[in-house]
């Protein structure tokens, strides 16, 4: 009997067996699990880690990223990153030769396929561990490409992204392990039973393309990278041209770990583009590309979905939406306002999960501080935002810097938006001076009050520090608008505040109808914009904002296929 | 704490608990499992079952299928079925009002969603059991729409299709059960841990469309129907206009079982079209349609894939390919030839799994009866086919009847095909007279010898009783051609005969590269065209013939989505 045996002697198998078992159990339980500490404290990462990371970061600047020069390049160097905090990064990256790159990726595939799921998972985990060892270097890279404040860049760009990577690895591993390697099939028959042995072989789909985004270069790229890699597919990563460095570090680490473990480093390649080159499109149109993971604007996302389908490629997209909050009542006004204000302020509302539309009944809401009118609630929210962001030096550690001109234009346009919607500006996005980076454009959140009838304003994504307070006739109308707008325009997140169990139940039904996950009555240190790997799905795939979720079975099960060989015994 | 509890009191839960547990275990083990006996013997199905089934079948003919008149119809009746054996069926079916139909399907969705996976699985199993109770009636319906011989129509159209249905039900159930209903999440923090409860709710994607085919009206439709239904989606079934009756019976049964169990019968609807109406296209373009399962020609299949992607619908297709056999050597010539001859003869080669391209080295092959030249082997295969099909009365029980003019044209065109490819006709498809149905056009398999260079002939699907014996320079070239043609043109099946372990290993690698499953050295009662539910995947989704497989996790995992609601405790 010949079966495609899983290699059992790779040294990383033993090293990571316990960690993979733990992560497997956590994924099934969907309870709390984290492999990488989220605190940038010196007690956790070491006394010199922060300083060393900064030195490592600065060593990249104004020079060539030579550690990636062994990729299949065309000999040219590209790079145009400018920190949202001001400084030009000046890093030059080798530019791939697409033909050679894809040929090299395909050539690397058979031995990676034949290594089997367990070895692949162990190697992937080794990569993520090695990425974590460069957490402070990565934090600086994420901060100076996305504009995130430092601690957020450390956490979301580092441990949280790495936890999502481990989640994807283990989800892919579990999915492959559900298919037995070999079985004996015995069908009863008149005389002797008919017996066959059947071997099931996991085969990759082909080369995977991951298209990164500017705001979360690692967090939004890791799930696709590791889901494809663990299921046997080589990965070509096309970073956003303004957010290359975090993925360059990641790819350098991955290639090193692959090489050290006897695999072809060209299983992971970084495809940096010159500004305006359109490399994502060029790659997406190549027949070798069998899987595409994309985070970014809806136009190109929808084109990718069609292009992929036309050639039988799998496409996973996260695009845009109108994240929604329904405010009905609260028994903890201070907690609710503080929580919502922080959700709006964090990274100046530049998260794909930041609330945009807040529905409030025109008659106001009941609270533990008495009944508040729509206007009073609006003012209280504005005050909570003000409290959080009034001190510039403290504010920038929450707000970060605006990432691009569109965000700045949105922030500058609140008066016009209010006029267009027949509403009013409750709070203008305040201009904040960064004490360390005077060139950074920093904006505190702004609030615009609108009537529910001003759909043309609030049903479009208005990315950045602008939130609409939408006056409805009742919570019932709030929930109706919630369902309709999310079904049509998508959402990554939704939240409700209510003291009424009936309203909460109705909100859950509305969320199920809309196809978006719901956070209820958050008043503490958990925010609607944050999801926790292994427990919270990021996105649902059930509304137009994203066609998939980090990380459910559907996100991994189709990245590999099974080929059977059967014979009598 | 409010969770969406699974209803635990539905009477079918207890009735089917053991059966579902058995099927769950079988799916995980991928070993032999069958719920429904495949023998049409009176000892199994009862002394009067065959006669009763025929009576039931005949009662449908030349009249209206009134049991489906309670669907949301437009008041008109359509139907144009003619048995490939000759008789006009004369059954008229109610024609749906598409707007009302889809509105009814959507209206039926919430209570089906809220019934939960276990109740849905139990109701689905009840449907399949009830379908099995009408096995002989269905066998007649399948025979007189597809042209399959009776025993095959009974087996493939009945128990085997029903087993595939159970497989899809259980695959969908297991996938939903992997998501916990509710968990407590507890994150360690400085003071007290942060605790939340998270409820996970399974939500359907929307209305599912299943587009049936002419040759396997039930077998190819059931996986999609039940995979969508068990995951919470209403299903609209658009049968092939020449193969409606088997699905009409199925839908009648499903609607009855749904109604009897307190669910809306409009969860399952039959959308019969007038000839040339293009109803599949009309339905596929409707925004309500969120999932499409399709078996049929590649042109419309590819259009569906693009159209689906453009609006975010999931599309599962089985199209066409060039099924391949590599003959290298055998230690059981008689067994090998008998097995291959039967594979070619069964249903006159009108299975999507029937071999089309048989690669043989020009120097011939070694066998237990000595070395055979290419020509000798060709003649021996022709003789084996002749032996199997020389007696008309016995032959028709294997061959069935040709299903359409394209098949007849292909059979009639062997001389031209041979000329075009610079080859020769080894065996002309013999015209067989059906003793009971003189109007049936019955054809035994034909063989055409070609050189491997005549690609333009053998790389297109030539559906029906035509097989190409392709002369290669060596088994190595045979395997190369196998990989190239299947990667480019697709295949549902592949087989190899060889006594060399090295060749078998190379064939397995070739199958993995080509993305098609492989049967090795079949000489007994298992045929390359047959797959066994719960053990063999039908298709791989890894080559252009089909983008999915019956039934792996990828076939079910994306048919539902998960919506979380979370709150502090």
PDB file of N, CA and C in Angstrom, chain A residues 2 29 31-32 38 106 113 175 178 183-187 198 200-201 309 487 501 505 508-509 513 516-520 527 530 535-536 540-541 552-554 561 563-567, chain B residues 2 29 31-32 38 106 113 175 178 183-187 198 200-201 305 309 487 501 505 508-509 513 516-520 527 530 535-536 540-541 552-554 561 563-567:
ATOM      1  N   UNK A   2       0.700   2.058  -1.002  1.00  0.00           N
ATOM      2  CA  UNK A   2       1.473   3.293  -1.063  1.00  0.00           C
ATOM      3  C   UNK A   2       0.583   4.463  -0.687  1.00  0.00           C
ATOM      4  N   UNK A  29     -13.046  26.001  20.393  1.00  0.00           N
ATOM      5  CA  UNK A  29     -13.808  26.536  21.529  1.00  0.00           C
ATOM      6  C   UNK A  29     -14.277  27.968  21.291  1.00  0.00           C
ATOM      7  N   UNK A  31     -13.084  30.550  22.333  1.00  0.00           N
ATOM      8  CA  UNK A  31     -12.961  31.348  23.530  1.00  0.00           C
ATOM      9  C   UNK A  31     -11.679  32.164  23.463  1.00  0.00           C
ATOM     10  N   UNK A  32     -11.282  32.757  24.581  1.00  0.00           N
ATOM     11  CA  UNK A  32     -10.101  33.623  24.540  1.00  0.00           C
ATOM     12  C   UNK A  32      -8.841  32.815  24.278  1.00  0.00           C
ATOM     13  N   UNK A  38       0.248  41.355  24.055  1.00  0.00           N
ATOM     14  CA  UNK A  38      -0.079  42.598  23.367  1.00  0.00           C
ATOM     15  C   UNK A  38       0.551  43.821  24.032  1.00  0.00           C
ATOM     16  N   UNK A 106       5.674  28.675  -8.754  1.00  0.00           N
ATOM     17  CA  UNK A 106       5.127  27.378  -9.170  1.00  0.00           C
ATOM     18  C   UNK A 106       6.147  26.255  -8.972  1.00  0.00           C
ATOM     19  N   UNK A 113       3.872  21.201  -1.233  1.00  0.00           N
ATOM     20  CA  UNK A 113       2.680  20.332  -1.227  1.00  0.00           C
ATOM     21  C   UNK A 113       2.990  19.012  -0.528  1.00  0.00           C
ATOM     22  N   UNK A 175      -8.657  22.046   8.799  1.00  0.00           N
ATOM     23  CA  UNK A 175      -9.459  21.731   7.621  1.00  0.00           C
ATOM     24  C   UNK A 175      -8.816  20.606   6.805  1.00  0.00           C
ATOM     25  N   UNK A 178      -9.104  17.147   8.455  1.00  0.00           N
ATOM     26  CA  UNK A 178     -10.413  16.484   8.404  1.00  0.00           C
ATOM     27  C   UNK A 178     -10.469  15.433   7.293  1.00  0.00           C
ATOM     28  N   UNK A 183      -7.849   5.465   3.607  1.00  0.00           N
ATOM     29  CA  UNK A 183      -8.850   4.622   4.271  1.00  0.00           C
ATOM     30  C   UNK A 183      -9.016   3.311   3.506  1.00  0.00           C
ATOM     31  N   UNK A 184      -9.498   2.317   4.214  1.00  0.00           N
ATOM     32  CA  UNK A 184      -9.913   1.084   3.566  1.00  0.00           C
ATOM     33  C   UNK A 184     -11.428   1.121   3.418  1.00  0.00           C
ATOM     34  N   UNK A 185     -11.887   0.843   2.213  1.00  0.00           N
ATOM     35  CA  UNK A 185     -13.318   0.905   1.888  1.00  0.00           C
ATOM     36  C   UNK A 185     -13.760  -0.518   1.639  1.00  0.00           C
ATOM     37  N   UNK A 186     -14.813  -0.935   2.295  1.00  0.00           N
ATOM     38  CA  UNK A 186     -15.229  -2.333   2.194  1.00  0.00           C
ATOM     39  C   UNK A 186     -16.723  -2.378   1.992  1.00  0.00           C
ATOM     40  N   UNK A 187     -17.130  -2.770   0.814  1.00  0.00           N
ATOM     41  CA  UNK A 187     -18.549  -2.806   0.483  1.00  0.00           C
ATOM     42  C   UNK A 187     -19.038  -4.244   0.543  1.00  0.00           C
ATOM     43  N   UNK A 198      -8.137   3.737  -0.432  1.00  0.00           N
ATOM     44  CA  UNK A 198      -8.263   5.050  -1.067  1.00  0.00           C
ATOM     45  C   UNK A 198      -7.327   6.027  -0.362  1.00  0.00           C
ATOM     46  N   UNK A 200      -6.059   9.896  -0.021  1.00  0.00           N
ATOM     47  CA  UNK A 200      -6.513  11.267  -0.283  1.00  0.00           C
ATOM     48  C   UNK A 200      -5.310  12.201  -0.180  1.00  0.00           C
ATOM     49  N   UNK A 201      -5.086  12.914  -1.227  1.00  0.00           N
ATOM     50  CA  UNK A 201      -3.906  13.777  -1.274  1.00  0.00           C
ATOM     51  C   UNK A 201      -4.360  15.225  -1.345  1.00  0.00           C
ATOM     52  N   UNK A 309     -13.549  35.053 -10.965  1.00  0.00           N
ATOM     53  CA  UNK A 309     -14.567  34.079 -11.351  1.00  0.00           C
ATOM     54  C   UNK A 309     -14.419  33.687 -12.810  1.00  0.00           C
ATOM     55  N   UNK A 487     -27.644  45.897   4.429  1.00  0.00           N
ATOM     56  CA  UNK A 487     -27.870  44.947   3.336  1.00  0.00           C
ATOM     57  C   UNK A 487     -27.440  45.529   2.001  1.00  0.00           C
ATOM     58  N   UNK A 501     -34.607  44.455  26.996  1.00  0.00           N
ATOM     59  CA  UNK A 501     -34.310  43.133  26.438  1.00  0.00           C
ATOM     60  C   UNK A 501     -35.045  42.940  25.106  1.00  0.00           C
ATOM     61  N   UNK A 505     -33.213  42.062  21.667  1.00  0.00           N
ATOM     62  CA  UNK A 505     -33.617  40.894  20.869  1.00  0.00           C
ATOM     63  C   UNK A 505     -33.927  41.329  19.427  1.00  0.00           C
ATOM     64  N   UNK A 508     -30.707  41.972  17.668  1.00  0.00           N
ATOM     65  CA  UNK A 508     -30.049  40.718  17.240  1.00  0.00           C
ATOM     66  C   UNK A 508     -30.693  40.192  15.959  1.00  0.00           C
ATOM     67  N   UNK A 509     -32.021  40.240  15.920  1.00  0.00           N
ATOM     68  CA  UNK A 509     -32.704  39.809  14.700  1.00  0.00           C
ATOM     69  C   UNK A 509     -32.324  40.705  13.519  1.00  0.00           C
ATOM     70  N   UNK A 513     -30.569  39.639  10.058  1.00  0.00           N
ATOM     71  CA  UNK A 513     -31.131  40.000   8.751  1.00  0.00           C
ATOM     72  C   UNK A 513     -30.120  40.782   7.919  1.00  0.00           C
ATOM     73  N   UNK A 516     -24.571  41.192   9.858  1.00  0.00           N
ATOM     74  CA  UNK A 516     -23.405  41.846  10.467  1.00  0.00           C
ATOM     75  C   UNK A 516     -23.382  41.495  11.953  1.00  0.00           C
ATOM     76  N   UNK A 517     -22.208  41.382  12.516  1.00  0.00           N
ATOM     77  CA  UNK A 517     -22.108  41.040  13.933  1.00  0.00           C
ATOM     78  C   UNK A 517     -22.374  42.263  14.801  1.00  0.00           C
ATOM     79  N   UNK A 518     -22.840  41.976  16.007  1.00  0.00           N
ATOM     80  CA  UNK A 518     -23.379  43.020  16.873  1.00  0.00           C
ATOM     81  C   UNK A 518     -22.659  43.024  18.213  1.00  0.00           C
ATOM     82  N   UNK A 519     -22.248  44.214  18.668  1.00  0.00           N
ATOM     83  CA  UNK A 519     -21.750  44.392  20.027  1.00  0.00           C
ATOM     84  C   UNK A 519     -22.830  45.109  20.820  1.00  0.00           C
ATOM     85  N   UNK A 520     -23.125  44.602  22.013  1.00  0.00           N
ATOM     86  CA  UNK A 520     -24.221  45.149  22.801  1.00  0.00           C
ATOM     87  C   UNK A 520     -23.702  45.828  24.065  1.00  0.00           C
ATOM     88  N   UNK A 527     -14.081  47.390  22.502  1.00  0.00           N
ATOM     89  CA  UNK A 527     -14.642  48.376  21.583  1.00  0.00           C
ATOM     90  C   UNK A 527     -15.200  47.693  20.339  1.00  0.00           C
ATOM     91  N   UNK A 530     -12.944  46.481  17.559  1.00  0.00           N
ATOM     92  CA  UNK A 530     -11.933  45.462  17.771  1.00  0.00           C
ATOM     93  C   UNK A 530     -12.546  44.066  17.783  1.00  0.00           C
ATOM     94  N   UNK A 535     -11.902  34.034  18.467  1.00  0.00           N
ATOM     95  CA  UNK A 535     -13.235  34.114  19.054  1.00  0.00           C
ATOM     96  C   UNK A 535     -14.168  34.924  18.167  1.00  0.00           C
ATOM     97  N   UNK A 536     -13.814  36.172  17.882  1.00  0.00           N
ATOM     98  CA  UNK A 536     -14.659  37.002  17.017  1.00  0.00           C
ATOM     99  C   UNK A 536     -14.287  36.791  15.558  1.00  0.00           C
ATOM    100  N   UNK A 540     -18.441  39.150   8.140  1.00  0.00           N
ATOM    101  CA  UNK A 540     -19.310  37.965   8.127  1.00  0.00           C
ATOM    102  C   UNK A 540     -19.373  37.324   6.757  1.00  0.00           C
ATOM    103  N   UNK A 541     -19.039  38.056   5.713  1.00  0.00           N
ATOM    104  CA  UNK A 541     -19.273  37.544   4.356  1.00  0.00           C
ATOM    105  C   UNK A 541     -20.736  37.552   3.981  1.00  0.00           C
ATOM    106  N   UNK A 552     -13.216  31.667   9.251  1.00  0.00           N
ATOM    107  CA  UNK A 552     -14.139  30.539   9.366  1.00  0.00           C
ATOM    108  C   UNK A 552     -13.707  29.457   8.386  1.00  0.00           C
ATOM    109  N   UNK A 553     -14.433  28.340   8.402  1.00  0.00           N
ATOM    110  CA  UNK A 553     -14.059  27.224   7.543  1.00  0.00           C
ATOM    111  C   UNK A 553     -14.102  27.617   6.071  1.00  0.00           C
ATOM    112  N   UNK A 554     -15.075  28.452   5.710  1.00  0.00           N
ATOM    113  CA  UNK A 554     -15.202  28.846   4.304  1.00  0.00           C
ATOM    114  C   UNK A 554     -13.994  29.646   3.836  1.00  0.00           C
ATOM    115  N   UNK A 561      -7.472  21.443  -2.555  1.00  0.00           N
ATOM    116  CA  UNK A 561      -8.401  20.475  -3.130  1.00  0.00           C
ATOM    117  C   UNK A 561      -7.878  19.082  -2.769  1.00  0.00           C
ATOM    118  N   UNK A 563      -7.265  15.140  -4.062  1.00  0.00           N
ATOM    119  CA  UNK A 563      -7.197  14.205  -5.181  1.00  0.00           C
ATOM    120  C   UNK A 563      -7.067  12.800  -4.599  1.00  0.00           C
ATOM    121  N   UNK A 564      -7.986  11.937  -5.007  1.00  0.00           N
ATOM    122  CA  UNK A 564      -8.012  10.575  -4.482  1.00  0.00           C
ATOM    123  C   UNK A 564      -7.317   9.630  -5.452  1.00  0.00           C
ATOM    124  N   UNK A 565      -6.604   8.634  -4.930  1.00  0.00           N
ATOM    125  CA  UNK A 565      -6.265   7.496  -5.788  1.00  0.00           C
ATOM    126  C   UNK A 565      -6.771   6.244  -5.084  1.00  0.00           C
ATOM    127  N   UNK A 566      -7.421   5.398  -5.840  1.00  0.00           N
ATOM    128  CA  UNK A 566      -8.052   4.216  -5.232  1.00  0.00           C
ATOM    129  C   UNK A 566      -7.671   2.979  -6.019  1.00  0.00           C
ATOM    130  N   UNK A 567      -7.568   1.860  -5.298  1.00  0.00           N
ATOM    131  CA  UNK A 567      -7.224   0.593  -5.929  1.00  0.00           C
ATOM    132  C   UNK A 567      -7.728  -0.539  -5.045  1.00  0.00           C
TER     133      UNK A 567
ATOM    134  N   UNK B   2     -29.321  35.648  26.718  1.00  0.00           N
ATOM    135  CA  UNK B   2     -30.211  35.198  25.651  1.00  0.00           C
ATOM    136  C   UNK B   2     -29.388  34.583  24.539  1.00  0.00           C
ATOM    137  N   UNK B  29     -15.118   9.243   8.516  1.00  0.00           N
ATOM    138  CA  UNK B  29     -14.257   8.087   8.239  1.00  0.00           C
ATOM    139  C   UNK B  29     -13.999   7.912   6.749  1.00  0.00           C
ATOM    140  N   UNK B  31     -15.275   5.965   4.807  1.00  0.00           N
ATOM    141  CA  UNK B  31     -15.281   4.560   4.425  1.00  0.00           C
ATOM    142  C   UNK B  31     -16.649   4.217   3.828  1.00  0.00           C
ATOM    143  N   UNK B  32     -16.934   2.943   3.666  1.00  0.00           N
ATOM    144  CA  UNK B  32     -18.186   2.566   3.027  1.00  0.00           C
ATOM    145  C   UNK B  32     -19.379   2.921   3.901  1.00  0.00           C
ATOM    146  N   UNK B  38     -29.255  -0.577  -2.819  1.00  0.00           N
ATOM    147  CA  UNK B  38     -29.163  -0.297  -4.250  1.00  0.00           C
ATOM    148  C   UNK B  38     -29.806  -1.385  -5.094  1.00  0.00           C
ATOM    149  N   UNK B 106     -38.265  33.746   0.047  1.00  0.00           N
ATOM    150  CA  UNK B 106     -37.651  34.619   1.058  1.00  0.00           C
ATOM    151  C   UNK B 106     -38.507  34.687   2.324  1.00  0.00           C
ATOM    152  N   UNK B 113     -34.539  29.269   9.105  1.00  0.00           N
ATOM    153  CA  UNK B 113     -33.272  29.674   9.735  1.00  0.00           C
ATOM    154  C   UNK B 113     -33.326  29.407  11.241  1.00  0.00           C
ATOM    155  N   UNK B 175     -20.787  20.946   9.404  1.00  0.00           N
ATOM    156  CA  UNK B 175     -20.145  22.240   9.226  1.00  0.00           C
ATOM    157  C   UNK B 175     -20.777  23.290  10.141  1.00  0.00           C
ATOM    158  N   UNK B 178     -19.851  22.875  13.860  1.00  0.00           N
ATOM    159  CA  UNK B 178     -18.496  23.279  14.262  1.00  0.00           C
ATOM    160  C   UNK B 178     -18.496  24.663  14.903  1.00  0.00           C
ATOM    161  N   UNK B 183     -20.488  31.028  23.583  1.00  0.00           N
ATOM    162  CA  UNK B 183     -19.309  30.784  24.422  1.00  0.00           C
ATOM    163  C   UNK B 183     -19.116  31.933  25.394  1.00  0.00           C
ATOM    164  N   UNK B 184     -18.416  31.642  26.462  1.00  0.00           N
ATOM    165  CA  UNK B 184     -17.967  32.700  27.367  1.00  0.00           C
ATOM    166  C   UNK B 184     -16.503  32.977  27.049  1.00  0.00           C
ATOM    167  N   UNK B 185     -16.221  34.264  26.881  1.00  0.00           N
ATOM    168  CA  UNK B 185     -14.859  34.700  26.519  1.00  0.00           C
ATOM    169  C   UNK B 185     -14.294  35.446  27.712  1.00  0.00           C
ATOM    170  N   UNK B 186     -13.132  35.066  28.139  1.00  0.00           N
ATOM    171  CA  UNK B 186     -12.579  35.651  29.353  1.00  0.00           C
ATOM    172  C   UNK B 186     -11.131  36.013  29.112  1.00  0.00           C
ATOM    173  N   UNK B 187     -10.875  37.311  29.041  1.00  0.00           N
ATOM    174  CA  UNK B 187      -9.517  37.780  28.758  1.00  0.00           C
ATOM    175  C   UNK B 187      -8.870  38.241  30.047  1.00  0.00           C
ATOM    176  N   UNK B 198     -20.622  35.409  23.943  1.00  0.00           N
ATOM    177  CA  UNK B 198     -20.743  35.608  22.497  1.00  0.00           C
ATOM    178  C   UNK B 198     -21.661  34.526  21.939  1.00  0.00           C
ATOM    179  N   UNK B 200     -23.312  32.824  18.594  1.00  0.00           N
ATOM    180  CA  UNK B 200     -23.058  32.683  17.161  1.00  0.00           C
ATOM    181  C   UNK B 200     -24.323  32.154  16.498  1.00  0.00           C
ATOM    182  N   UNK B 201     -24.785  32.896  15.538  1.00  0.00           N
ATOM    183  CA  UNK B 201     -26.045  32.532  14.896  1.00  0.00           C
ATOM    184  C   UNK B 201     -25.776  32.197  13.434  1.00  0.00           C
ATOM    185  N   UNK B 305     -20.794  31.517 -13.544  1.00  0.00           N
ATOM    186  CA  UNK B 305     -19.707  31.816 -12.615  1.00  0.00           C
ATOM    187  C   UNK B 305     -19.424  33.318 -12.593  1.00  0.00           C
ATOM    188  N   UNK B 309     -20.419  35.943  -9.528  1.00  0.00           N
ATOM    189  CA  UNK B 309     -19.364  36.731  -8.886  1.00  0.00           C
ATOM    190  C   UNK B 309     -19.696  38.214  -8.935  1.00  0.00           C
ATOM    191  N   UNK B 487      -5.401  19.562 -17.245  1.00  0.00           N
ATOM    192  CA  UNK B 487      -5.241  20.929 -16.714  1.00  0.00           C
ATOM    193  C   UNK B 487      -5.924  21.940 -17.606  1.00  0.00           C
ATOM    194  N   UNK B 501       5.108  -0.392 -10.146  1.00  0.00           N
ATOM    195  CA  UNK B 501       4.866   0.529  -9.025  1.00  0.00           C
ATOM    196  C   UNK B 501       5.391   1.918  -9.353  1.00  0.00           C
ATOM    197  N   UNK B 505       3.156   5.215  -9.289  1.00  0.00           N
ATOM    198  CA  UNK B 505       3.553   6.393  -8.497  1.00  0.00           C
ATOM    199  C   UNK B 505       3.580   7.631  -9.390  1.00  0.00           C
ATOM    200  N   UNK B 508       0.089   8.716 -10.031  1.00  0.00           N
ATOM    201  CA  UNK B 508      -0.492   9.442  -8.892  1.00  0.00           C
ATOM    202  C   UNK B 508       0.003  10.891  -8.871  1.00  0.00           C
ATOM    203  N   UNK B 509       1.285  11.055  -9.132  1.00  0.00           N
ATOM    204  CA  UNK B 509       1.808  12.427  -9.198  1.00  0.00           C
ATOM    205  C   UNK B 509       1.158  13.198 -10.347  1.00  0.00           C
ATOM    206  N   UNK B 513      -0.980  16.583 -10.109  1.00  0.00           N
ATOM    207  CA  UNK B 513      -0.668  17.767 -10.931  1.00  0.00           C
ATOM    208  C   UNK B 513      -1.879  18.182 -11.769  1.00  0.00           C
ATOM    209  N   UNK B 516      -7.082  15.605 -10.715  1.00  0.00           N
ATOM    210  CA  UNK B 516      -8.193  14.691 -10.980  1.00  0.00           C
ATOM    211  C   UNK B 516      -7.947  13.407 -10.194  1.00  0.00           C
ATOM    212  N   UNK B 517      -9.021  12.773  -9.741  1.00  0.00           N
ATOM    213  CA  UNK B 517      -8.848  11.539  -8.980  1.00  0.00           C
ATOM    214  C   UNK B 517      -8.575  10.366  -9.913  1.00  0.00           C
ATOM    215  N   UNK B 518      -7.910   9.368  -9.348  1.00  0.00           N
ATOM    216  CA  UNK B 518      -7.357   8.280 -10.149  1.00  0.00           C
ATOM    217  C   UNK B 518      -7.854   6.927  -9.637  1.00  0.00           C
ATOM    218  N   UNK B 519      -8.311   6.090 -10.577  1.00  0.00           N
ATOM    219  CA  UNK B 519      -8.601   4.689 -10.254  1.00  0.00           C
ATOM    220  C   UNK B 519      -7.498   3.837 -10.862  1.00  0.00           C
ATOM    221  N   UNK B 520      -6.985   2.908 -10.045  1.00  0.00           N
ATOM    222  CA  UNK B 520      -5.841   2.121 -10.513  1.00  0.00           C
ATOM    223  C   UNK B 520      -6.222   0.663 -10.677  1.00  0.00           C
ATOM    224  N   UNK B 527     -16.077   0.520 -11.156  1.00  0.00           N
ATOM    225  CA  UNK B 527     -15.777   1.144 -12.448  1.00  0.00           C
ATOM    226  C   UNK B 527     -15.349   2.591 -12.251  1.00  0.00           C
ATOM    227  N   UNK B 530     -17.867   5.361 -11.617  1.00  0.00           N
ATOM    228  CA  UNK B 530     -18.719   5.360 -10.442  1.00  0.00           C
ATOM    229  C   UNK B 530     -17.970   5.876  -9.224  1.00  0.00           C
ATOM    230  N   UNK B 535     -17.419   8.349   0.539  1.00  0.00           N
ATOM    231  CA  UNK B 535     -16.023   7.920   0.437  1.00  0.00           C
ATOM    232  C   UNK B 535     -15.322   8.610  -0.734  1.00  0.00           C
ATOM    233  N   UNK B 536     -15.853   8.438  -1.940  1.00  0.00           N
ATOM    234  CA  UNK B 536     -15.246   9.078  -3.106  1.00  0.00           C
ATOM    235  C   UNK B 536     -15.821  10.478  -3.286  1.00  0.00           C
ATOM    236  N   UNK B 540     -13.145  17.183  -8.374  1.00  0.00           N
ATOM    237  CA  UNK B 540     -12.157  17.660  -7.397  1.00  0.00           C
ATOM    238  C   UNK B 540     -12.245  19.169  -7.214  1.00  0.00           C
ATOM    239  N   UNK B 541     -12.811  19.877  -8.172  1.00  0.00           N
ATOM    240  CA  UNK B 541     -12.732  21.339  -8.129  1.00  0.00           C
ATOM    241  C   UNK B 541     -11.340  21.849  -8.467  1.00  0.00           C
ATOM    242  N   UNK B 552     -17.294  17.940  -0.217  1.00  0.00           N
ATOM    243  CA  UNK B 552     -16.245  18.291   0.745  1.00  0.00           C
ATOM    244  C   UNK B 552     -16.702  19.512   1.534  1.00  0.00           C
ATOM    245  N   UNK B 553     -15.857  19.929   2.479  1.00  0.00           N
ATOM    246  CA  UNK B 553     -16.234  21.057   3.335  1.00  0.00           C
ATOM    247  C   UNK B 553     -16.463  22.317   2.515  1.00  0.00           C
ATOM    248  N   UNK B 554     -15.665  22.499   1.471  1.00  0.00           N
ATOM    249  CA  UNK B 554     -15.786  23.710   0.662  1.00  0.00           C
ATOM    250  C   UNK B 554     -17.144  23.771  -0.046  1.00  0.00           C
ATOM    251  N   UNK B 561     -23.598  31.693   6.742  1.00  0.00           N
ATOM    252  CA  UNK B 561     -22.668  32.640   7.345  1.00  0.00           C
ATOM    253  C   UNK B 561     -22.977  32.689   8.841  1.00  0.00           C
ATOM    254  N   UNK B 563     -23.324  35.095  12.257  1.00  0.00           N
ATOM    255  CA  UNK B 563     -23.461  36.440  12.808  1.00  0.00           C
ATOM    256  C   UNK B 563     -23.339  36.328  14.326  1.00  0.00           C
ATOM    257  N   UNK B 564     -22.407  37.076  14.871  1.00  0.00           N
ATOM    258  CA  UNK B 564     -22.151  37.024  16.314  1.00  0.00           C
ATOM    259  C   UNK B 564     -22.869  38.166  17.019  1.00  0.00           C
ATOM    260  N   UNK B 565     -23.363  37.919  18.215  1.00  0.00           N
ATOM    261  CA  UNK B 565     -23.701  39.050  19.085  1.00  0.00           C
ATOM    262  C   UNK B 565     -22.955  38.841  20.403  1.00  0.00           C
ATOM    263  N   UNK B 566     -22.341  39.905  20.877  1.00  0.00           N
ATOM    264  CA  UNK B 566     -21.496  39.773  22.075  1.00  0.00           C
ATOM    265  C   UNK B 566     -21.828  40.875  23.075  1.00  0.00           C
ATOM    266  N   UNK B 567     -21.701  40.526  24.332  1.00  0.00           N
ATOM    267  CA  UNK B 567     -21.988  41.494  25.389  1.00  0.00           C
ATOM    268  C   UNK B 567     -21.241  41.087  26.654  1.00  0.00           C
TER     269      UNK B 567
END
